PDB file of N, CA, C and O in Angstrom:
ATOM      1  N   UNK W1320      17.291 -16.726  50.900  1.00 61.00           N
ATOM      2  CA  UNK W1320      16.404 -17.878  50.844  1.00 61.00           C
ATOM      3  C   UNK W1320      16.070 -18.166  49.380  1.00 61.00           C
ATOM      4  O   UNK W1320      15.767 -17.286  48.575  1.00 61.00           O
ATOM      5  N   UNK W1321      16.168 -19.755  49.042  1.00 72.00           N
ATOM      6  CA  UNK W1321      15.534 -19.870  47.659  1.00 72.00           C
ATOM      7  C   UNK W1321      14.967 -20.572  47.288  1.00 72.00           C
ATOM      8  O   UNK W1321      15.227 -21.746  47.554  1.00 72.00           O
ATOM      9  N   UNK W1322      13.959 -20.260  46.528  1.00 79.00           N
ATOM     10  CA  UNK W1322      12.182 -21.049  45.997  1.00 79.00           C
ATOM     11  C   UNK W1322      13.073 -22.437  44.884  1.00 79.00           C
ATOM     12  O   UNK W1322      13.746 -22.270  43.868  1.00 79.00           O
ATOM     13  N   UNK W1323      12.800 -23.408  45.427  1.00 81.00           N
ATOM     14  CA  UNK W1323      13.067 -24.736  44.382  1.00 81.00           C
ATOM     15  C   UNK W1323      12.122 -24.248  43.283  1.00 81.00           C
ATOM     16  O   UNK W1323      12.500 -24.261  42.111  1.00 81.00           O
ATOM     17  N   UNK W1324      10.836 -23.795  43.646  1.00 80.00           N
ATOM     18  CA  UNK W1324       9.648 -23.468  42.095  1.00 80.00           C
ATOM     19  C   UNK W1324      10.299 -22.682  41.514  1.00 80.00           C
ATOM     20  O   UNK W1324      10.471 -22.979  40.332  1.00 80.00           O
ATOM     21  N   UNK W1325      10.892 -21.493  41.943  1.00 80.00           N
ATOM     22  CA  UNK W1325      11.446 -20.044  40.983  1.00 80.00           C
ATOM     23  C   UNK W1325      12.491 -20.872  39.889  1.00 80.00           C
ATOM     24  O   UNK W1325      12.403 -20.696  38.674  1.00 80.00           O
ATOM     25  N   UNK W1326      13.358 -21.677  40.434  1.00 81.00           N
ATOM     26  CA  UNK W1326      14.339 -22.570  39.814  1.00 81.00           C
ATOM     27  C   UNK W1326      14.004 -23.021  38.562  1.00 81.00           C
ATOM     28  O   UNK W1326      14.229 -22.639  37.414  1.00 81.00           O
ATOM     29  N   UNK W1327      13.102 -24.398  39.335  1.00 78.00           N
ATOM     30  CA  UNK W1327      12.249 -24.846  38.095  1.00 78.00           C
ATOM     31  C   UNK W1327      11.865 -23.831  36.774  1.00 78.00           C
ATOM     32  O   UNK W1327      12.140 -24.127  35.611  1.00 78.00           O
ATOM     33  N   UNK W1328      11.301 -22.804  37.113  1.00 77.00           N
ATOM     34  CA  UNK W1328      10.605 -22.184  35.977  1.00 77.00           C
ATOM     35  C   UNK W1328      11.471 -21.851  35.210  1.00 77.00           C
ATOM     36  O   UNK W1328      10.862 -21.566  34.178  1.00 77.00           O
ATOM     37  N   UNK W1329      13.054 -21.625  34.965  1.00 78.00           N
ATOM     38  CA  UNK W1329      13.866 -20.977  34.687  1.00 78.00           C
ATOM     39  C   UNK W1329      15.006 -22.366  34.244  1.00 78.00           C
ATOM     40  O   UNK W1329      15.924 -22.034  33.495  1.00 78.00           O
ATOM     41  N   UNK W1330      14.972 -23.464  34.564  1.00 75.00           N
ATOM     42  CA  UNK W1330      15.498 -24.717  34.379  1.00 75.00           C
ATOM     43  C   UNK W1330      15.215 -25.177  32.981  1.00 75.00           C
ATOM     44  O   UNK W1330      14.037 -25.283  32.642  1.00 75.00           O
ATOM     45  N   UNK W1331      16.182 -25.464  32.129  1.00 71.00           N
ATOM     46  CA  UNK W1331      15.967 -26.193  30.855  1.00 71.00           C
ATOM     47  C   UNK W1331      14.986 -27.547  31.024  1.00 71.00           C
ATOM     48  O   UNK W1331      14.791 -28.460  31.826  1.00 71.00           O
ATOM     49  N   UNK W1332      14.501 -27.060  29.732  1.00 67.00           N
ATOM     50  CA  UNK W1332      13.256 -28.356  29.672  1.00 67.00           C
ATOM     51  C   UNK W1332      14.274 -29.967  29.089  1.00 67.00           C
ATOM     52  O   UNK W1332      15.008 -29.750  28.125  1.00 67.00           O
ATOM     53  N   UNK W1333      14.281 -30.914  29.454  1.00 64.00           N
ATOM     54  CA  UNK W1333      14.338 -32.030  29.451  1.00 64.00           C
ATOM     55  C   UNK W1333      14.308 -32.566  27.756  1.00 64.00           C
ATOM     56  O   UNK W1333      15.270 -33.173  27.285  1.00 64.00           O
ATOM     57  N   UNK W1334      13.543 -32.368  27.250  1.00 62.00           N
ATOM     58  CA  UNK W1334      13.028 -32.759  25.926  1.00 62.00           C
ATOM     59  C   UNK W1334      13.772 -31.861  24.975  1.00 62.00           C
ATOM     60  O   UNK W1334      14.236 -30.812  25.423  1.00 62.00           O
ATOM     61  N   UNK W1335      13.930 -32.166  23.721  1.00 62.00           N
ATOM     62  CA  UNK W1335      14.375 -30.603  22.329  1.00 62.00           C
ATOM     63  C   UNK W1335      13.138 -30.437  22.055  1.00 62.00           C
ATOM     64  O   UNK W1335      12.387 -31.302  22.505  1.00 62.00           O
ATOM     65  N   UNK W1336      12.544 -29.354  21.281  1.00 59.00           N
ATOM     66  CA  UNK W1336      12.088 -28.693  20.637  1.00 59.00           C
ATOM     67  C   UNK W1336      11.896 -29.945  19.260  1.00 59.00           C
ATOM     68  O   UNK W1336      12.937 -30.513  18.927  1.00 59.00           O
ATOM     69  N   UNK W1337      11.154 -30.165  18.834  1.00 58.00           N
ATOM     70  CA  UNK W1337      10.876 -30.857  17.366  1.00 58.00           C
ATOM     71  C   UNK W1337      11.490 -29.847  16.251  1.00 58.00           C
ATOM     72  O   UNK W1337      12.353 -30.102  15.411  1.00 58.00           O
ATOM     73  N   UNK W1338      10.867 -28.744  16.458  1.00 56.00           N
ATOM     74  CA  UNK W1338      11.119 -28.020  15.175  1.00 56.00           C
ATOM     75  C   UNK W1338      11.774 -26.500  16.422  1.00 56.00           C
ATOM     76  O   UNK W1338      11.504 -26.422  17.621  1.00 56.00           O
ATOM     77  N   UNK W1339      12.486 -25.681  15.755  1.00 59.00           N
ATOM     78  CA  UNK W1339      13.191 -24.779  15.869  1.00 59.00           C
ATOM     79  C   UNK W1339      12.272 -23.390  15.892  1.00 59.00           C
ATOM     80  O   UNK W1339      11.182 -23.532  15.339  1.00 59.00           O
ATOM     81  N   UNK W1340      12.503 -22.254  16.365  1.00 58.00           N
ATOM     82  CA  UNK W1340      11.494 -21.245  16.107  1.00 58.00           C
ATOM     83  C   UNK W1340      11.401 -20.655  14.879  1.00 58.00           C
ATOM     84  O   UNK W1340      10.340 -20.240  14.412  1.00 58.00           O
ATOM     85  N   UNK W1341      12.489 -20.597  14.320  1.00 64.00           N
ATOM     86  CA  UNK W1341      12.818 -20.177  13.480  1.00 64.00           C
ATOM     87  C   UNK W1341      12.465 -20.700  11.731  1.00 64.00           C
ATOM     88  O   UNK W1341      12.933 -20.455  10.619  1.00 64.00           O
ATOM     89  N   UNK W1342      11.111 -21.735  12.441  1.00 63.00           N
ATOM     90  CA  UNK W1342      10.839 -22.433  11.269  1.00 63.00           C
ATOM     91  C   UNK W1342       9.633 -21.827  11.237  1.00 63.00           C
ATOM     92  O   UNK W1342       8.729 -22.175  11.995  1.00 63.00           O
ATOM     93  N   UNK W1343       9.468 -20.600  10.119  1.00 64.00           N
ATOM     94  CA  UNK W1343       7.899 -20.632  10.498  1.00 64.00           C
ATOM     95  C   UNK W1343       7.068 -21.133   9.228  1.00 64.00           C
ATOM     96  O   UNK W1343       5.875 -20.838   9.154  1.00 64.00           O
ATOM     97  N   UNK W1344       7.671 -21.870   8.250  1.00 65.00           N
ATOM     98  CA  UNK W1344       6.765 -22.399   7.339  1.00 65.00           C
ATOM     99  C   UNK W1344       5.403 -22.991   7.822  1.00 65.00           C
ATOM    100  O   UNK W1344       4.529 -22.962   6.955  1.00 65.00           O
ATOM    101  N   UNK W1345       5.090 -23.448   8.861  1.00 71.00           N
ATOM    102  CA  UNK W1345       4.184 -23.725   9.503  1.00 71.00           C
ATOM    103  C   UNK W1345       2.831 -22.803   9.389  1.00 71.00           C
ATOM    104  O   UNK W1345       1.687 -23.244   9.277  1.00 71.00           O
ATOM    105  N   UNK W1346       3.252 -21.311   9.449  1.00 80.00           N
ATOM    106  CA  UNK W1346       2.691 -20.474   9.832  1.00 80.00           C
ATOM    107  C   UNK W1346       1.791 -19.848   8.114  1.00 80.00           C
ATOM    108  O   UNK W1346       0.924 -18.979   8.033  1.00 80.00           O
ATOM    109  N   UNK W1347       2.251 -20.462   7.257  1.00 88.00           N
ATOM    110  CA  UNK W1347       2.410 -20.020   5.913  1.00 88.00           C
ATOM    111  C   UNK W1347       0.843 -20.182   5.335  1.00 88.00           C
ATOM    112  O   UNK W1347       0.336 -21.302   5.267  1.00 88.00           O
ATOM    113  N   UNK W1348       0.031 -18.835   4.875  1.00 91.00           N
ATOM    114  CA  UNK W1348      -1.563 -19.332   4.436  1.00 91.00           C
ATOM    115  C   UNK W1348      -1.527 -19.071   2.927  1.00 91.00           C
ATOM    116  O   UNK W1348      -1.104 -18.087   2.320  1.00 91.00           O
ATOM    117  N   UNK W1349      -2.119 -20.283   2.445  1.00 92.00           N
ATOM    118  CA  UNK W1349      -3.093 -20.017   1.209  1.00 92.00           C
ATOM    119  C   UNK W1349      -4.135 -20.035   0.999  1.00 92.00           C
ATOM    120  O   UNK W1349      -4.824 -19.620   1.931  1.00 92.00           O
ATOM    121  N   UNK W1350      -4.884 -20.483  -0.244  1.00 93.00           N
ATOM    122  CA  UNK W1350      -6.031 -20.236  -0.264  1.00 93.00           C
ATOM    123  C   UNK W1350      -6.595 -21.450  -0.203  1.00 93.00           C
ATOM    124  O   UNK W1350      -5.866 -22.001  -1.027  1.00 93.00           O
ATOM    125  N   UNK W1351      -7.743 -22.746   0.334  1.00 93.00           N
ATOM    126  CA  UNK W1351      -7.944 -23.597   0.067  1.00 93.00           C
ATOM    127  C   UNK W1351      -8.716 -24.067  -1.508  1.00 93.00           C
ATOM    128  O   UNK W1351      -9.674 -23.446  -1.968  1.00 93.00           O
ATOM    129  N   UNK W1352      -7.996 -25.434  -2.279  1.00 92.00           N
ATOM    130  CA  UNK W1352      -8.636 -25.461  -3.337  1.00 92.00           C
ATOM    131  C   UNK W1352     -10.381 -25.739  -3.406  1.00 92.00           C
ATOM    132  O   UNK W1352     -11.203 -25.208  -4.152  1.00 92.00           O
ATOM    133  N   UNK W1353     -10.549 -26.589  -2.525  1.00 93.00           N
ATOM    134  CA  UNK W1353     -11.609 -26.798  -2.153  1.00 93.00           C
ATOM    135  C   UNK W1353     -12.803 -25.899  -2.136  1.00 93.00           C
ATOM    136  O   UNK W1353     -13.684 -25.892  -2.996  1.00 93.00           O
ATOM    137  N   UNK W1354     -12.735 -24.982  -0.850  1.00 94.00           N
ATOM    138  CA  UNK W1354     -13.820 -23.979  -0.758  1.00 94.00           C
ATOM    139  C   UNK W1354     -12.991 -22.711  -0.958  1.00 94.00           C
ATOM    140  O   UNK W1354     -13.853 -21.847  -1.117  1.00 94.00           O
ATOM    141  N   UNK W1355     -11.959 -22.200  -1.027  1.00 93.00           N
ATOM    142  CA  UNK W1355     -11.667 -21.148  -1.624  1.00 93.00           C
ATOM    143  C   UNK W1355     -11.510 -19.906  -0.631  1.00 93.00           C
ATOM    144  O   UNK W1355     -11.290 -18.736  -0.943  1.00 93.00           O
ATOM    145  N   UNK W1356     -11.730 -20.617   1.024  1.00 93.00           N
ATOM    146  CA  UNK W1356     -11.103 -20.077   1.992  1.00 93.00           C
ATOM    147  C   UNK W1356      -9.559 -19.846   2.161  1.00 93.00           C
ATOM    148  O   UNK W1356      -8.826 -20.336   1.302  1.00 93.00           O
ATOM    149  N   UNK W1357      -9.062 -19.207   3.097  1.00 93.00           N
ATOM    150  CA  UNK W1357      -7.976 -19.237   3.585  1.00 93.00           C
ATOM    151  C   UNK W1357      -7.219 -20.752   4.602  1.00 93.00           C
ATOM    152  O   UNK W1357      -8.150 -21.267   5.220  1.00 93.00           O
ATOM    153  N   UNK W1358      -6.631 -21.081   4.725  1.00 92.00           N
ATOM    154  CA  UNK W1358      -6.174 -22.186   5.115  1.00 92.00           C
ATOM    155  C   UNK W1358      -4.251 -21.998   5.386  1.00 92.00           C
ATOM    156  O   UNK W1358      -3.378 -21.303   4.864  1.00 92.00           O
ATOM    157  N   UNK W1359      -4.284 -22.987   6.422  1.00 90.00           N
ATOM    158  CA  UNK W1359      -2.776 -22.433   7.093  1.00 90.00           C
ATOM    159  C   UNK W1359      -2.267 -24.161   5.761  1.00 90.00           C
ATOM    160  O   UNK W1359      -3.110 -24.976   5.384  1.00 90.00           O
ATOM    161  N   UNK W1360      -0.688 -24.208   5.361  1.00 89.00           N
ATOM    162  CA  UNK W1360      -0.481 -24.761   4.397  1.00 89.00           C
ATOM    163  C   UNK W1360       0.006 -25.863   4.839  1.00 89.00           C
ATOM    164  O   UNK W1360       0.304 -26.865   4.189  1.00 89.00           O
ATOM    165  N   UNK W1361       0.091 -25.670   6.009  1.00 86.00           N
ATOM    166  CA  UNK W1361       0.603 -27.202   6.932  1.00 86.00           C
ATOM    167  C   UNK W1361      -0.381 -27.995   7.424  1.00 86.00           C
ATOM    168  O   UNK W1361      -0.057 -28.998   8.060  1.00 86.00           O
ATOM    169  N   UNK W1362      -1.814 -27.666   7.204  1.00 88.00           N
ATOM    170  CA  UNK W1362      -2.743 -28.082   7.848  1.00 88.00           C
ATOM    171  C   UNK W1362      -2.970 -29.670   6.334  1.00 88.00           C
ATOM    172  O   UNK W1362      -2.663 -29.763   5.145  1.00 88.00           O
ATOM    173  N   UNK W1363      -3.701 -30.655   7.430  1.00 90.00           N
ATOM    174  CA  UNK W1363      -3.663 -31.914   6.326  1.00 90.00           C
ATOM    175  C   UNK W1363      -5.585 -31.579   5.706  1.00 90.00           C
ATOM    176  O   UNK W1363      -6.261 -32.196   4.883  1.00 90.00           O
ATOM    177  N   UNK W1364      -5.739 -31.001   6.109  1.00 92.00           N
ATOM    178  CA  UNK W1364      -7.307 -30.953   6.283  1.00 92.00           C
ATOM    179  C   UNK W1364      -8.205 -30.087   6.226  1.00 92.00           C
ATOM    180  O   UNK W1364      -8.423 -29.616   7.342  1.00 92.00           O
ATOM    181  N   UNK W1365      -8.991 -29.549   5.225  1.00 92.00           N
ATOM    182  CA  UNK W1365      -9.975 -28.015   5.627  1.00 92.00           C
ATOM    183  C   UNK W1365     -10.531 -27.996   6.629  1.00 92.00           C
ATOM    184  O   UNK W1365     -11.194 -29.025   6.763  1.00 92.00           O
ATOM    185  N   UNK W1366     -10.624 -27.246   7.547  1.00 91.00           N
ATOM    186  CA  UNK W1366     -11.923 -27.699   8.456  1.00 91.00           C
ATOM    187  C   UNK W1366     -12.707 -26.923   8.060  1.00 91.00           C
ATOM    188  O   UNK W1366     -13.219 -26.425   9.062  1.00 91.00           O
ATOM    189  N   UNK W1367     -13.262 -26.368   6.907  1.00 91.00           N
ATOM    190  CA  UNK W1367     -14.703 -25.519   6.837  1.00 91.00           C
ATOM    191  C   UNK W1367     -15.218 -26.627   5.425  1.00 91.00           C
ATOM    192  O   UNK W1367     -16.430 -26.709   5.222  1.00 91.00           O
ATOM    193  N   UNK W1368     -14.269 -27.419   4.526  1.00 94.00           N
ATOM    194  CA  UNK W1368     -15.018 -28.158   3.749  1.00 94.00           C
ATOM    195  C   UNK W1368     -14.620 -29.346   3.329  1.00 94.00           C
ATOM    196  O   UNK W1368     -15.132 -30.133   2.532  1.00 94.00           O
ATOM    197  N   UNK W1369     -13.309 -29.402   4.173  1.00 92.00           N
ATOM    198  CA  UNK W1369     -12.430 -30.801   4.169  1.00 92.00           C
ATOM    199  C   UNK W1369     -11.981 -31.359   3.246  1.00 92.00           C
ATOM    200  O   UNK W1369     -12.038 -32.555   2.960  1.00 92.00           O
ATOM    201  N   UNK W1370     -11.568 -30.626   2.790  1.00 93.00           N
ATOM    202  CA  UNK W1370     -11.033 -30.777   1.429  1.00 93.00           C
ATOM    203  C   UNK W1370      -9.149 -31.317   1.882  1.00 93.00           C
ATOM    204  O   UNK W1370      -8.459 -30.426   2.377  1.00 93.00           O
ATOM    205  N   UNK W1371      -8.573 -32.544   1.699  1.00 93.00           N
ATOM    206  CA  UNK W1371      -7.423 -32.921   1.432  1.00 93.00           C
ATOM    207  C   UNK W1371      -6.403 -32.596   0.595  1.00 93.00           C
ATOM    208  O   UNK W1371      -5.362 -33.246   0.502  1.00 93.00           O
ATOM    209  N   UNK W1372      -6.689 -31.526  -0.071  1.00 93.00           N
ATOM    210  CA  UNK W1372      -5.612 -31.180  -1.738  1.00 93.00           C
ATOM    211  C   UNK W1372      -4.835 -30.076  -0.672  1.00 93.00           C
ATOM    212  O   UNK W1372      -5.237 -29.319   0.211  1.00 93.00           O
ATOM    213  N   UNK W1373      -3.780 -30.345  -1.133  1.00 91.00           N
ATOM    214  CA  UNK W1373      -2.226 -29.459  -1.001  1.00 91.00           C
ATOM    215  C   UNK W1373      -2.527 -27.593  -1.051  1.00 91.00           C
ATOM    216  O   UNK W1373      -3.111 -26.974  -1.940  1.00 91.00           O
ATOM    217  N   UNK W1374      -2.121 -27.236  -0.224  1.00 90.00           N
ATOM    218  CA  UNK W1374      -2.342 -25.378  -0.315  1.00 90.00           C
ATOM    219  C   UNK W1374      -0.873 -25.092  -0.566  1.00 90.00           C
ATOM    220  O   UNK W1374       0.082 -25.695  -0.076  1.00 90.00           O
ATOM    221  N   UNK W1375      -0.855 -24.170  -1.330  1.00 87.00           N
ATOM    222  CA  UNK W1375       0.827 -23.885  -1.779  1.00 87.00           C
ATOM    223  C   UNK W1375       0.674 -22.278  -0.945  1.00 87.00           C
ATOM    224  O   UNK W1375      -0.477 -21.878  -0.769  1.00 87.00           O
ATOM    225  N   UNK W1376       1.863 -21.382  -0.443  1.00 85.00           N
ATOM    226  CA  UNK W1376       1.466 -20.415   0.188  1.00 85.00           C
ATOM    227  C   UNK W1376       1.599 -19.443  -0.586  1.00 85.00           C
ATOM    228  O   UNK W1376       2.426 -19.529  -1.493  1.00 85.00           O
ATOM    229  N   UNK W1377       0.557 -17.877  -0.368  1.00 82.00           N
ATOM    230  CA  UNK W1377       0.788 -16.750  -1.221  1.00 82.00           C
ATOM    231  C   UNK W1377       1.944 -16.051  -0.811  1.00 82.00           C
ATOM    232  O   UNK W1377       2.558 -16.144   0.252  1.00 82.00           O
ATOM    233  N   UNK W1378       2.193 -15.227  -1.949  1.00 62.00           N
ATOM    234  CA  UNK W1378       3.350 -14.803  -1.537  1.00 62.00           C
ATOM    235  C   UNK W1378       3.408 -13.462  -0.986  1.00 62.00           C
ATOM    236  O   UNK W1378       4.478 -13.007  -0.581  1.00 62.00           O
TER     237      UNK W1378
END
């Protein structure tokens, strides 16, 4: 006997992926210029002081 749901779960998704897993620049923190927190470098925005300037990542 077989579950159409079990299928599904295990069925390729319809859509690609935007970005690949294997991209993890995303994931990349510096320091914010702003308040001098930590901040992920992909983010457009501080959220502790909102500061807009560019985070480059540590290494």
């Amino acid at each position: 006997m077989r579950f159409k749901w079990l299928d599904d779960l295990f069925a390729e998704s319809a859509a690609p992926n935007d970005r690949p897993l294997r991209d993890l620049s995303r994931f990349d923190i510096g320091v914010c210029p702003g308040c001098r927190g930590l901040r992920v470098t992909a983010s457009l925005r501080c959220s502790h002081c909102g500061s807009t300037q560019a985070v480059t990542a540590d290494a």
